[in-house]
Structure formats: structure tokens, C-alpha cells
PDB file of C-alpha atoms in Angstrom:
ATOM      1  CA  VAL A   1     -58.825  39.646  40.316  1.00 88.00           C
ATOM      2  CA  GLN A   2     -57.063  38.301  37.427  1.00 92.00           C
ATOM      3  CA  LEU A   3     -57.891  38.518  33.855  1.00 95.00           C
ATOM      4  CA  VAL A   4     -56.950  35.330  31.768  1.00 94.00           C
ATOM      5  CA  GLU A   5     -57.224  35.725  27.985  1.00 95.00           C
ATOM      6  CA  SER A   6     -57.364  32.906  25.388  1.00 95.00           C
ATOM      7  CA  GLY A   7     -58.020  32.482  21.625  1.00 96.00           C
ATOM      8  CA  GLY A   8     -54.907  33.936  20.020  1.00 95.00           C
ATOM      9  CA  GLY A   9     -52.758  32.166  17.350  1.00 97.00           C
ATOM     10  CA  LEU A  10     -51.736  32.185  13.892  1.00 98.00           C
ATOM     11  CA  VAL A  11     -54.110  33.161  10.823  1.00 98.00           C
ATOM     12  CA  GLN A  12     -54.178  33.844   7.433  1.00 98.00           C
ATOM     13  CA  PRO A  13     -55.163  37.236   5.912  1.00 98.00           C
ATOM     14  CA  GLY A  14     -59.025  37.375   5.679  1.00 98.00           C
ATOM     15  CA  GLY A  15     -59.394  34.805   8.418  1.00 98.00           C
ATOM     16  CA  SER A  16     -61.043  35.126  12.127  1.00 98.00           C
ATOM     17  CA  LEU A  17     -60.318  34.704  15.665  1.00 98.00           C
ATOM     18  CA  LYS A  18     -62.323  35.066  18.714  1.00 98.00           C
ATOM     19  CA  LEU A  19     -60.657  36.139  22.094  1.00 98.00           C
ATOM     20  CA  SER A  20     -61.755  35.537  25.455  1.00 98.00           C
ATOM     21  CA  CYS A  21     -61.126  37.071  28.752  1.00 97.00           C
ATOM     22  CA  ALA A  22     -62.599  36.137  31.852  1.00 93.00           C
ATOM     23  CA  ALA A  23     -62.031  37.456  35.466  1.00 91.00           C
ATOM     24  CA  SER A  24     -61.340  35.189  38.033  1.00 86.00           C
ATOM     25  CA  GLY A  25     -60.578  35.621  41.741  1.00 78.00           C
ATOM     26  CA  SER A  26     -62.928  37.830  43.242  1.00 76.00           C
ATOM     27  CA  ALA A  27     -66.351  39.214  42.163  1.00 77.00           C
ATOM     28  CA  PHE A  28     -66.090  42.844  40.813  1.00 77.00           C
ATOM     29  CA  THR A  29     -68.105  44.922  38.611  1.00 83.00           C
ATOM     30  CA  PRO A  30     -66.087  46.812  36.193  1.00 88.00           C
ATOM     31  CA  ASP A  31     -66.898  50.466  35.122  1.00 89.00           C
ATOM     32  CA  ALA A  32     -65.051  49.519  31.728  1.00 93.00           C
ATOM     33  CA  MET A  33     -63.924  46.390  30.217  1.00 95.00           C
ATOM     34  CA  GLY A  34     -62.219  45.650  26.829  1.00 97.00           C
ATOM     35  CA  TRP A  35     -59.344  44.843  24.534  1.00 98.00           C
ATOM     36  CA  TYR A  36     -55.950  46.676  23.887  1.00 98.00           C
ATOM     37  CA  ARG A  37     -53.363  45.497  21.644  1.00 98.00           C
ATOM     38  CA  GLN A  38     -49.631  46.485  21.048  1.00 98.00           C
ATOM     39  CA  ALA A  39     -47.749  45.674  17.776  1.00 95.00           C
ATOM     40  CA  PRO A  40     -44.028  45.354  17.866  1.00 90.00           C
ATOM     41  CA  GLY A  41     -42.393  48.808  18.065  1.00 93.00           C
ATOM     42  CA  LYS A  42     -45.637  50.588  18.845  1.00 95.00           C
ATOM     43  CA  GLU A  43     -47.634  51.523  21.642  1.00 97.00           C
ATOM     44  CA  ARG A  44     -50.583  49.880  23.133  1.00 97.00           C
ATOM     45  CA  GLU A  45     -53.864  50.853  21.603  1.00 97.00           C
ATOM     46  CA  LEU A  46     -57.317  50.767  22.223  1.00 98.00           C
ATOM     47  CA  VAL A  47     -59.121  47.944  20.141  1.00 98.00           C
ATOM     48  CA  ALA A  48     -62.408  47.816  21.567  1.00 98.00           C
ATOM     49  CA  ARG A  49     -64.024  48.329  25.137  1.00 97.00           C
ATOM     50  CA  TYR A  50     -67.349  48.453  27.237  1.00 94.00           C
ATOM     51  CA  ALA A  51     -67.180  51.890  29.182  1.00 92.00           C
ATOM     52  CA  GLY A  52     -70.714  51.855  30.961  1.00 86.00           C
ATOM     53  CA  ALA A  53     -73.369  51.414  28.181  1.00 87.00           C
ATOM     54  CA  ILE A  54     -71.019  52.880  25.691  1.00 94.00           C
ATOM     55  CA  ILE A  55     -69.007  50.730  23.193  1.00 96.00           C
ATOM     56  CA  ASP A  56     -65.964  52.284  21.765  1.00 96.00           C
ATOM     57  CA  TYR A  57     -63.971  50.640  18.734  1.00 98.00           C
ATOM     58  CA  ALA A  58     -60.832  51.907  17.057  1.00 98.00           C
ATOM     59  CA  ASP A  59     -61.413  53.337  13.484  1.00 97.00           C
ATOM     60  CA  SER A  60     -59.155  50.464  12.178  1.00 97.00           C
ATOM     61  CA  VAL A  61     -61.341  47.862  13.452  1.00 98.00           C
ATOM     62  CA  LYS A  62     -64.843  49.068  12.951  1.00 98.00           C
ATOM     63  CA  GLY A  63     -67.306  46.588  10.890  1.00 97.00           C
ATOM     64  CA  ARG A  64     -64.647  43.760  11.361  1.00 98.00           C
ATOM     65  CA  PHE A  65     -64.481  43.136  15.252  1.00 98.00           C
ATOM     66  CA  THR A  66     -67.237  42.763  17.563  1.00 98.00           C
ATOM     67  CA  ILE A  67     -67.093  43.082  21.371  1.00 98.00           C
ATOM     68  CA  SER A  68     -69.504  40.868  23.460  1.00 96.00           C
ATOM     69  CA  ARG A  69     -69.738  40.048  27.158  1.00 93.00           C
ATOM     70  CA  ASP A  70     -71.146  37.883  29.564  1.00 91.00           C
ATOM     71  CA  TYR A  71     -72.037  39.459  32.998  1.00 85.00           C
ATOM     72  CA  ALA A  72     -72.388  36.449  34.625  1.00 87.00           C
ATOM     73  CA  LYS A  73     -69.221  34.999  33.708  1.00 87.00           C
ATOM     74  CA  GLN A  74     -67.449  38.162  34.362  1.00 90.00           C
ATOM     75  CA  ALA A  75     -66.035  37.726  30.748  1.00 93.00           C
ATOM     76  CA  VAL A  76     -65.546  39.753  27.543  1.00 96.00           C
ATOM     77  CA  TYR A  77     -64.998  38.411  24.133  1.00 98.00           C
ATOM     78  CA  LEU A  78     -63.610  39.831  20.715  1.00 98.00           C
ATOM     79  CA  GLN A  79     -64.863  38.502  17.567  1.00 98.00           C
ATOM     80  CA  MET A  80     -62.237  39.402  15.026  1.00 98.00           C
ATOM     81  CA  ASN A  81     -63.142  38.799  11.287  1.00 98.00           C
ATOM     82  CA  SER A  82     -61.468  39.786   8.046  1.00 98.00           C
ATOM     83  CA  LEU A  83     -58.160  39.973   9.729  1.00 98.00           C
ATOM     84  CA  LYS A  84     -55.269  41.791   8.331  1.00 98.00           C
ATOM     85  CA  PRO A  85     -51.564  41.793   8.661  1.00 97.00           C
ATOM     86  CA  ASP A  86     -51.647  45.099  10.667  1.00 96.00           C
ATOM     87  CA  ASP A  87     -53.762  43.413  13.295  1.00 98.00           C
ATOM     88  CA  THR A  88     -50.699  41.404  14.258  1.00 97.00           C
ATOM     89  CA  GLY A  89     -49.978  41.995  17.955  1.00 98.00           C
ATOM     90  CA  VAL A  90     -50.178  41.094  21.453  1.00 98.00           C
ATOM     91  CA  TYR A  91     -53.922  41.475  22.745  1.00 98.00           C
ATOM     92  CA  TYR A  92     -54.573  42.567  26.215  1.00 98.00           C
ATOM     93  CA  CYS A  93     -57.783  42.306  28.320  1.00 97.00           C
ATOM     94  CA  HIS A  94     -58.226  45.516  30.580  1.00 97.00           C
ATOM     95  CA  ALA A  95     -60.679  46.316  33.131  1.00 95.00           C
ATOM     96  CA  ILE A  96     -61.398  49.315  35.335  1.00 93.00           C
ATOM     97  CA  ASP A  97     -63.052  48.748  38.743  1.00 90.00           C
ATOM     98  CA  GLU A  98     -62.506  52.297  39.872  1.00 88.00           C
ATOM     99  CA  PRO A  99     -59.856  53.186  41.178  1.00 91.00           C
ATOM    100  CA  THR A 100     -58.195  50.083  40.301  1.00 92.00           C
ATOM    101  CA  LYS A 101     -56.804  48.788  36.680  1.00 94.00           C
ATOM    102  CA  TYR A 102     -56.276  45.407  35.672  1.00 95.00           C
ATOM    103  CA  TRP A 103     -54.273  43.936  32.715  1.00 97.00           C
ATOM    104  CA  GLY A 104     -54.103  40.444  31.329  1.00 97.00           C
ATOM    105  CA  GLN A 105     -50.920  38.759  30.746  1.00 96.00           C
ATOM    106  CA  GLY A 106     -51.694  39.245  26.971  1.00 97.00           C
ATOM    107  CA  THR A 107     -52.466  36.780  23.786  1.00 97.00           C
ATOM    108  CA  GLN A 108     -50.524  36.709  20.517  1.00 97.00           C
ATOM    109  CA  VAL A 109     -52.247  37.248  17.394  1.00 98.00           C
ATOM    110  CA  THR A 110     -50.742  36.799  14.084  1.00 98.00           C
ATOM    111  CA  VAL A 111     -52.083  37.415  10.726  1.00 98.00           C
ATOM    112  CA  SER A 112     -49.843  36.076   8.184  1.00 97.00           C
ATOM    113  CA  SER A 113     -49.785  34.164   4.784  1.00 95.00           C
TER     114      SER A 113
END
């Protein structure tokens, strides 16, 4: 299974971006799937994810970001609104199909004027 992200880029503060992640290679039924990010000099952190029927968001993105998924396409999306410079980083798609964990290659999001 490979996770392929798309949708990153440069956006001004207050702008929006939508990230997409699609799984390819083999059919799988992830126990969890979502998004992490890593800012320069910082540790990778959870942004948003599905874990079964539960949706988790980082406190810093609640009310601004929305995660969604398409089971048929084995895809997960992240709609990011009201972006801030602190949202800058590499965004990684992540999935767990116990006991295996998968990571995408990452997509850069830069929020700057």
C-alpha cells in the first residue's frame, strides 16, 4: 500500500487549501487514517484523523480544518481554512492497518504573505 498526497502549496494568511491522500497498491481497511504535520525544527504532530468512528483534531486547528474521507476511493482529505503562518510545514498522510503503519511522502504547505 502506498499513500500519495497532493494539494499543498503556498497560500497567504487567511487563505484555504485542500489536501488529498489516496491509497494505492492493495485494498486495505485502515483502523485509522489521517494527517500529521511537521514544522521546521519541531516534532511531527497530529493534525486530524479518523480512528474508527472517532474524529480527532489538534486543538490548534479545531474550527478551521475539516477532515473527510471516501471509503470507495480509499482516500482522506483535509480542508484547511483561515490558514495561519503557524500552519506551515510538511503534511503527511498516515494510516494504520494493524499491525502495519503507513506514511505518505509529505506535501509542503507554506502560509506566508
